[in-house]
GROMACS .gro file of C-alpha atoms in nm:
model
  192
    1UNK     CA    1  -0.613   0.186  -2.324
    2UNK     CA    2  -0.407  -0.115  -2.192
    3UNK     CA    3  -0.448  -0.397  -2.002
    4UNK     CA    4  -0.382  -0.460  -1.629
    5UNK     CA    5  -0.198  -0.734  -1.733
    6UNK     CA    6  -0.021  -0.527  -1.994
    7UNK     CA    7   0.059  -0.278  -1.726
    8UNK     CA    8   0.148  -0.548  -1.478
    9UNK     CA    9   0.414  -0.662  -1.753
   10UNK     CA   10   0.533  -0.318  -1.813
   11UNK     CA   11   0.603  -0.269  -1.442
   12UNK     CA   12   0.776  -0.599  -1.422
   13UNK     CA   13   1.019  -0.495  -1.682
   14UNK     CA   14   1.062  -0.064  -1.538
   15UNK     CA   15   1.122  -0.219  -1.148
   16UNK     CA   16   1.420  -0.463  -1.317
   17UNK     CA   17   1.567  -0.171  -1.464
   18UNK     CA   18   1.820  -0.078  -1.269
   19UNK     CA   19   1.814   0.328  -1.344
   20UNK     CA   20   1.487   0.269  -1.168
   21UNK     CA   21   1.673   0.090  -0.862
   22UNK     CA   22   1.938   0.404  -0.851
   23UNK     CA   23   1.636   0.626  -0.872
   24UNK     CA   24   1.823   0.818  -1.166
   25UNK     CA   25   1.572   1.120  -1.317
   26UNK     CA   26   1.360   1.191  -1.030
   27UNK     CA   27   1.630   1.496  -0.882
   28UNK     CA   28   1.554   1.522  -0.539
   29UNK     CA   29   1.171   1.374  -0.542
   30UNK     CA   30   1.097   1.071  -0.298
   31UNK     CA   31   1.099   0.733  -0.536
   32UNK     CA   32   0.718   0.706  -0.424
   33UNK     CA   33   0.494   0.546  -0.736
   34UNK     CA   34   0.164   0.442  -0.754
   35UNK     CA   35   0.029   0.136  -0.980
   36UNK     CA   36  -0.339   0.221  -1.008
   37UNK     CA   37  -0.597  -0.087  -1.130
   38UNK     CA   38  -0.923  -0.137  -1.283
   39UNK     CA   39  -1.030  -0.267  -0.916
   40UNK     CA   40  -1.220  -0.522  -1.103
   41UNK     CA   41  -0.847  -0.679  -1.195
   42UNK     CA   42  -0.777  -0.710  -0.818
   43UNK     CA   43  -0.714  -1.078  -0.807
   44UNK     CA   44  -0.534  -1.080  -1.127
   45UNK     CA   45  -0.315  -0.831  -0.937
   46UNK     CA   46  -0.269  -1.060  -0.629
   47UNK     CA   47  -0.163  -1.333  -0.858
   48UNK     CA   48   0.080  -1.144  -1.048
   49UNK     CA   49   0.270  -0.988  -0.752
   50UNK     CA   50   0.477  -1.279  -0.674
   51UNK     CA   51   0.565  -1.332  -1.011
   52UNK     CA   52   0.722  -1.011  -1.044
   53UNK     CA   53   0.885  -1.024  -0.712
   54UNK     CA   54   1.052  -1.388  -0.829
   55UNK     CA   55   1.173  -1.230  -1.165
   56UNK     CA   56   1.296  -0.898  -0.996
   57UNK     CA   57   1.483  -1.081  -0.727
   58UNK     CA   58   1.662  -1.345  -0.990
   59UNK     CA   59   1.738  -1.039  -1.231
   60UNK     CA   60   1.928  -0.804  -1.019
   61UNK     CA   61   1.935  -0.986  -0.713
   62UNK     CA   62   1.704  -0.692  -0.496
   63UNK     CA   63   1.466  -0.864  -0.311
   64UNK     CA   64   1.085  -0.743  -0.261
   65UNK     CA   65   0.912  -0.680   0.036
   66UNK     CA   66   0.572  -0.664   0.046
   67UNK     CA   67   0.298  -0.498   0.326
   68UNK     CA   68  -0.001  -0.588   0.279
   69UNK     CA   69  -0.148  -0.302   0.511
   70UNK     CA   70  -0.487  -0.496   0.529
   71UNK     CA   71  -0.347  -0.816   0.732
   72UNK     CA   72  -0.082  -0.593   0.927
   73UNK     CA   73  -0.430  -0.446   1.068
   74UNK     CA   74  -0.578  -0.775   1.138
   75UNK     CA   75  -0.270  -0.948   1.257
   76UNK     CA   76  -0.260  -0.631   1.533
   77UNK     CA   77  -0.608  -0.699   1.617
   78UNK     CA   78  -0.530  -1.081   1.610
   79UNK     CA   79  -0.199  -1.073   1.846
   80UNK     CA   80  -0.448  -0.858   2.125
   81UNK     CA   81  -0.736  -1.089   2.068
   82UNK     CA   82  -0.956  -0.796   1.975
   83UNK     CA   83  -1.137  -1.000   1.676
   84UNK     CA   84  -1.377  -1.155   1.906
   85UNK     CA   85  -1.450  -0.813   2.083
   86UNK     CA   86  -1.478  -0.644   1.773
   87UNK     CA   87  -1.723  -0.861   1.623
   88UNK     CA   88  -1.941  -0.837   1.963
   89UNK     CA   89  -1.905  -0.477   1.955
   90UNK     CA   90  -2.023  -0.465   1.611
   91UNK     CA   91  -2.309  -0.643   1.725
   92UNK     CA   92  -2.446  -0.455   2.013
   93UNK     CA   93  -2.345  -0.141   1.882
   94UNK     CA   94  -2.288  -0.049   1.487
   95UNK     CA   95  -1.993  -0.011   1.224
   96UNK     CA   96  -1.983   0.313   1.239
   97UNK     CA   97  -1.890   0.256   1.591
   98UNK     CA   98  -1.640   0.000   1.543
   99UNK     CA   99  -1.453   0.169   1.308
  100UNK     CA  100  -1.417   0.454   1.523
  101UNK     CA  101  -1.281   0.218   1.801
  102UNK     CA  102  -1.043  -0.004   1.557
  103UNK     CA  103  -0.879   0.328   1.390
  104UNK     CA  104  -0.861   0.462   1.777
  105UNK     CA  105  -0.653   0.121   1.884
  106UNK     CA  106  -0.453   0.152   1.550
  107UNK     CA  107  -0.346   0.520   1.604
  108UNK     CA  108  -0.419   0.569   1.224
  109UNK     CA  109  -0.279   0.939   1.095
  110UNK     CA  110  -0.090   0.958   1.442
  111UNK     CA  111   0.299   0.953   1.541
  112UNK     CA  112   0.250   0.597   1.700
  113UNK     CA  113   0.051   0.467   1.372
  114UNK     CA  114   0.040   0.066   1.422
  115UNK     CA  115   0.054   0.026   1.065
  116UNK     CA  116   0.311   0.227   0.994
  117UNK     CA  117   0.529   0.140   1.347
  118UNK     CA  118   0.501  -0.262   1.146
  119UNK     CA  119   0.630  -0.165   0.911
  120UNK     CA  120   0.932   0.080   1.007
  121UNK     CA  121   1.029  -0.277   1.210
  122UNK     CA  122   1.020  -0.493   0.921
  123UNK     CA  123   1.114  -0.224   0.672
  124UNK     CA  124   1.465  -0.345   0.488
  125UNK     CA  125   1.705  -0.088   0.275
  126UNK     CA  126   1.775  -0.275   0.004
  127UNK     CA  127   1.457  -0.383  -0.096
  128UNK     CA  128   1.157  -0.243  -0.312
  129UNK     CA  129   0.856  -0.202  -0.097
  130UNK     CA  130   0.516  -0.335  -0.204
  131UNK     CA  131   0.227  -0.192  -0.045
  132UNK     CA  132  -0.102  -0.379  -0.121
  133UNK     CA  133  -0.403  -0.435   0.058
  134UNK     CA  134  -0.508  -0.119   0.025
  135UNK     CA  135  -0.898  -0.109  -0.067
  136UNK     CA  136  -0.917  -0.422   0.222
  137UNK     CA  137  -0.822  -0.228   0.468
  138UNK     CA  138  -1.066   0.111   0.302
  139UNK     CA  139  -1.137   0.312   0.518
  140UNK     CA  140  -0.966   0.182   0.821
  141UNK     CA  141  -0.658   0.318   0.695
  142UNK     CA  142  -0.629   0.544   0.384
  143UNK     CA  143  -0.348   0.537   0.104
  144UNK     CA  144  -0.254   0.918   0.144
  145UNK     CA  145  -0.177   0.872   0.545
  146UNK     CA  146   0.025   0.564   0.469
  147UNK     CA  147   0.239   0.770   0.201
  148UNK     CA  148   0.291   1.040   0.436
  149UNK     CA  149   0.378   0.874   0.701
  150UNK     CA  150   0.617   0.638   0.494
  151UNK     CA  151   0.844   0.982   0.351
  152UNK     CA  152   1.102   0.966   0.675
  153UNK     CA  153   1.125   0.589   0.658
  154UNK     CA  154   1.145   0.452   0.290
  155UNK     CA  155   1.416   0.611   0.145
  156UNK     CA  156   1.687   0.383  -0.008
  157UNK     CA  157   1.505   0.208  -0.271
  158UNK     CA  158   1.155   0.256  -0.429
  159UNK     CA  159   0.802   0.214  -0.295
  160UNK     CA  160   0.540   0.067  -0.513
  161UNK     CA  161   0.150   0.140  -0.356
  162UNK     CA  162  -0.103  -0.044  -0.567
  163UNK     CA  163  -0.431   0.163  -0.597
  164UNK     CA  164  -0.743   0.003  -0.691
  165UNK     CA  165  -0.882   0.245  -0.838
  166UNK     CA  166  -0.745   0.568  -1.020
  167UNK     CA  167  -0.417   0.827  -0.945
  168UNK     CA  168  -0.476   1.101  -1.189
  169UNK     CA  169  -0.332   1.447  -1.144
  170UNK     CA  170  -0.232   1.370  -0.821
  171UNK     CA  171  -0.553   1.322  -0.704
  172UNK     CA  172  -0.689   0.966  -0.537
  173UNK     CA  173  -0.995   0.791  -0.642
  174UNK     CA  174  -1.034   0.425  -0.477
  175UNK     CA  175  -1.279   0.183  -0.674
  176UNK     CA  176  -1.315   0.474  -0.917
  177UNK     CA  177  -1.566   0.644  -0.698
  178UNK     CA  178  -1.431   0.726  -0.327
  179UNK     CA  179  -1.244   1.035  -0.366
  180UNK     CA  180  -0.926   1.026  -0.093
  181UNK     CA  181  -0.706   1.320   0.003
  182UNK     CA  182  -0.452   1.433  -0.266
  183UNK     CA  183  -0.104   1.326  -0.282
  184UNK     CA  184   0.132   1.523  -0.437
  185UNK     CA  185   0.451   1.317  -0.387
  186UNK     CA  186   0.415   0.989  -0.637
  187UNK     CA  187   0.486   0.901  -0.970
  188UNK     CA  188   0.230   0.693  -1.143
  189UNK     CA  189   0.499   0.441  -1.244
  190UNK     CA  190   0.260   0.285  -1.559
  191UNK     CA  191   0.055   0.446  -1.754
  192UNK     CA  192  -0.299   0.338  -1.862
   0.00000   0.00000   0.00000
């Protein structure tokens, strides 16, 4: 078995490729992959992302754009001046309570998703989406509704989710032990 760093070098060198820009081999598939992590390597990951997003763009001139769904939450939260209210609420109430009420104000797994409506806005065509942030923002928003809601929107170039945890079989398993609806549509884009 390989490295994350070994992977994170392999995926540098596939996303450069340009067959994988022209999305060449996948017939009529969505160019949806998943890089799944030891979640253990999730800093190492953070620290290699703009690496690869500096090579990519010098190589063939196609810029990245990364969401990190994690602070698009917070920075909705932020711009409303919910944080303060949250953390009250948190206090007189419980969690279980307050994420209720936070994925109620983001419209998670709804047409008018917050998430998502951020980043169909700031979405551009000819770049390779990033999505990180992903076990942050657990279980506020999950991976699967962000994949399915991102089908209609991403479609000129390829997305990239990294998973902390493990896509096997197209089956979802974040920090290796909270299992997450399936998701038929990605390509695991390294293997382990």
């Amino acid at each position: 078995m390989r490295t994350t760093n070994e992977r994170l070098n392999e995926l540098q060198a596939r996303i450069s490729d340009n067959q994988f820009l022209t999305k060449q081999g996948l017939g009529n598939e969505v160019s949806f992959y998943i890089f799944d992590y030891n979640p253990a390597d999730e800093l190492m990951v953070r620290s290699r992302l703009p690496e690869i997003e500096r090579y990519t763009a010098n190589k063939l001139d196609t810029p990245i754009k990364e969401f990190n769904i994690f602070d698009i939450a917070t920075r909705f939260f932020e711009e409303r001046q919910y944080m303060e209210k949250n953390y009250q609420m948190e206090q007189v109430k419980d969690s279980f309570t307050l994420y209720d009420r936070m994925q109620r104000a983001l419209k998670t797994a709804t047409e008018r998703d917050e998430v998502i409506k951020y980043i169909r806005e700031h979405y551009e065509d000819n770049a390779i989406t990033f999505i990180t942030g992903v076990g942050s923002a657990y279980p506020l928003v999950r991976a699967h509704t962000v994949l399915n809601n991102l089908q209609p929107i991403i479609v000129q170039k390829p997305l990239i989710l990294f998973y902390p945890g493990v896509y096997e079989g197209n089956k979802l398993s974040l920090f290796n032990q909270f299992k997450d609806d399936n998701y038929y549509r990605a390509f695991r884009i390294v293997e382990p």
